[in-house]
PDB file of C-alpha atoms in Angstrom:
ATOM      1  CA  MET A 440       4.844   1.375 -15.288  1.00 59.00           C
ATOM      2  CA  ASN A 441       7.180   2.445 -12.544  1.00 60.00           C
ATOM      3  CA  SER A 442       7.120  -0.467 -10.105  1.00 67.00           C
ATOM      4  CA  THR A 443       8.535   1.532  -7.221  1.00 87.00           C
ATOM      5  CA  SER A 444       7.096   0.369  -3.954  1.00 93.00           C
ATOM      6  CA  PRO A 445       5.073   2.878  -1.921  1.00 95.00           C
ATOM      7  CA  CYS A 446       7.155   1.889   1.110  1.00 95.00           C
ATOM      8  CA  ILE A 447       8.386   4.886   3.104  1.00 94.00           C
ATOM      9  CA  ALA A 448      10.624   2.855   5.448  1.00 94.00           C
ATOM     10  CA  LEU A 449       8.331   3.291   8.436  1.00 94.00           C
ATOM     11  CA  CYS A 450       7.506  -0.385   8.661  1.00 94.00           C
ATOM     12  CA  LYS A 451       5.267  -1.387  11.537  1.00 97.00           C
ATOM     13  CA  LEU A 452       2.047  -3.362  11.365  1.00 96.00           C
ATOM     14  CA  ASN A 453      -0.998  -2.336  13.346  1.00 97.00           C
ATOM     15  CA  GLU A 454      -3.470  -4.786  14.885  1.00 96.00           C
ATOM     16  CA  ASP A 455      -5.209  -5.163  11.494  1.00 95.00           C
ATOM     17  CA  GLU A 456      -1.906  -6.092   9.808  1.00 95.00           C
ATOM     18  CA  ILE A 457      -1.802  -2.766   7.937  1.00 96.00           C
ATOM     19  CA  CYS A 458       1.551  -0.998   7.708  1.00 97.00           C
ATOM     20  CA  VAL A 459       1.405   2.309   9.584  1.00 96.00           C
ATOM     21  CA  GLY A 460       3.908   3.764   7.104  1.00 96.00           C
ATOM     22  CA  CYS A 461       2.645   2.908   3.635  1.00 96.00           C
ATOM     23  CA  LYS A 462      -0.866   1.713   4.596  1.00 96.00           C
ATOM     24  CA  ARG A 463      -0.561  -1.525   2.622  1.00 97.00           C
ATOM     25  CA  THR A 464      -1.765  -4.854   3.926  1.00 97.00           C
ATOM     26  CA  ILE A 465       0.792  -7.484   4.784  1.00 95.00           C
ATOM     27  CA  ASP A 466      -0.404  -9.445   1.741  1.00 96.00           C
ATOM     28  CA  GLU A 467       0.175  -6.455  -0.555  1.00 97.00           C
ATOM     29  CA  ILE A 468       3.643  -5.916   0.879  1.00 97.00           C
ATOM     30  CA  VAL A 469       4.684  -9.553   0.489  1.00 96.00           C
ATOM     31  CA  LYS A 470       3.267  -9.927  -3.030  1.00 97.00           C
ATOM     32  CA  TRP A 471       4.224  -6.487  -4.400  1.00 97.00           C
ATOM     33  CA  ARG A 472       7.112  -7.770  -6.553  1.00 95.00           C
ATOM     34  CA  THR A 473       4.888 -10.348  -8.236  1.00 96.00           C
ATOM     35  CA  TYR A 474       1.918  -8.039  -8.852  1.00 97.00           C
ATOM     36  CA  THR A 475       1.005  -7.074 -12.383  1.00 96.00           C
ATOM     37  CA  ASP A 476       0.954  -3.403 -13.318  1.00 95.00           C
ATOM     38  CA  ASN A 477      -2.832  -3.408 -12.957  1.00 96.00           C
ATOM     39  CA  GLN A 478      -2.628  -4.892  -9.472  1.00 97.00           C
ATOM     40  CA  LYS A 479      -0.056  -2.297  -8.443  1.00 97.00           C
ATOM     41  CA  LEU A 480      -2.196   0.494  -9.874  1.00 96.00           C
ATOM     42  CA  ALA A 481      -5.172  -0.781  -7.883  1.00 97.00           C
ATOM     43  CA  VAL A 482      -3.161  -0.731  -4.654  1.00 97.00           C
ATOM     44  CA  LEU A 483      -1.810   2.749  -5.404  1.00 96.00           C
ATOM     45  CA  ALA A 484      -5.327   4.013  -6.163  1.00 96.00           C
ATOM     46  CA  ARG A 485      -6.575   2.641  -2.850  1.00 95.00           C
ATOM     47  CA  LEU A 486      -3.686   4.271  -1.002  1.00 95.00           C
ATOM     48  CA  GLU A 487      -4.391   7.583  -2.734  1.00 94.00           C
ATOM     49  CA  SER A 488      -8.035   7.327  -1.703  1.00 93.00           C
ATOM     50  CA  ILE A 489      -7.016   6.713   1.907  1.00 89.00           C
ATOM     51  CA  GLU A 490      -4.701   9.721   1.791  1.00 85.00           C
ATOM     52  CA  LYS A 491      -7.484  11.954   0.442  1.00 85.00           C
ATOM     53  CA  ASP A 492      -9.865  10.732   3.152  1.00 81.00           C
ATOM     54  CA  THR A 493      -7.409  11.447   5.954  1.00 78.00           C
ATOM     55  CA  THR A 494      -6.428  14.897   4.684  1.00 80.00           C
ATOM     56  CA  SER A 495     -10.041  16.013   4.216  1.00 79.00           C
ATOM     57  CA  GLN A 496     -10.982  15.339   7.839  1.00 70.00           C
TER      58      GLN A 496
END
């Protein structure tokens, strides 16, 4: 699996500790390098779901 981070270099946390750039939680950001492929795929799937939800509104 390509382990490229979904970071888009727009790093700023909101009040819920979610990055306004990549939409990951602070925990996901910190642990990304140690995640298994399955964990990374789960994060990417969640981010894709968020993107679909925001574009369909």
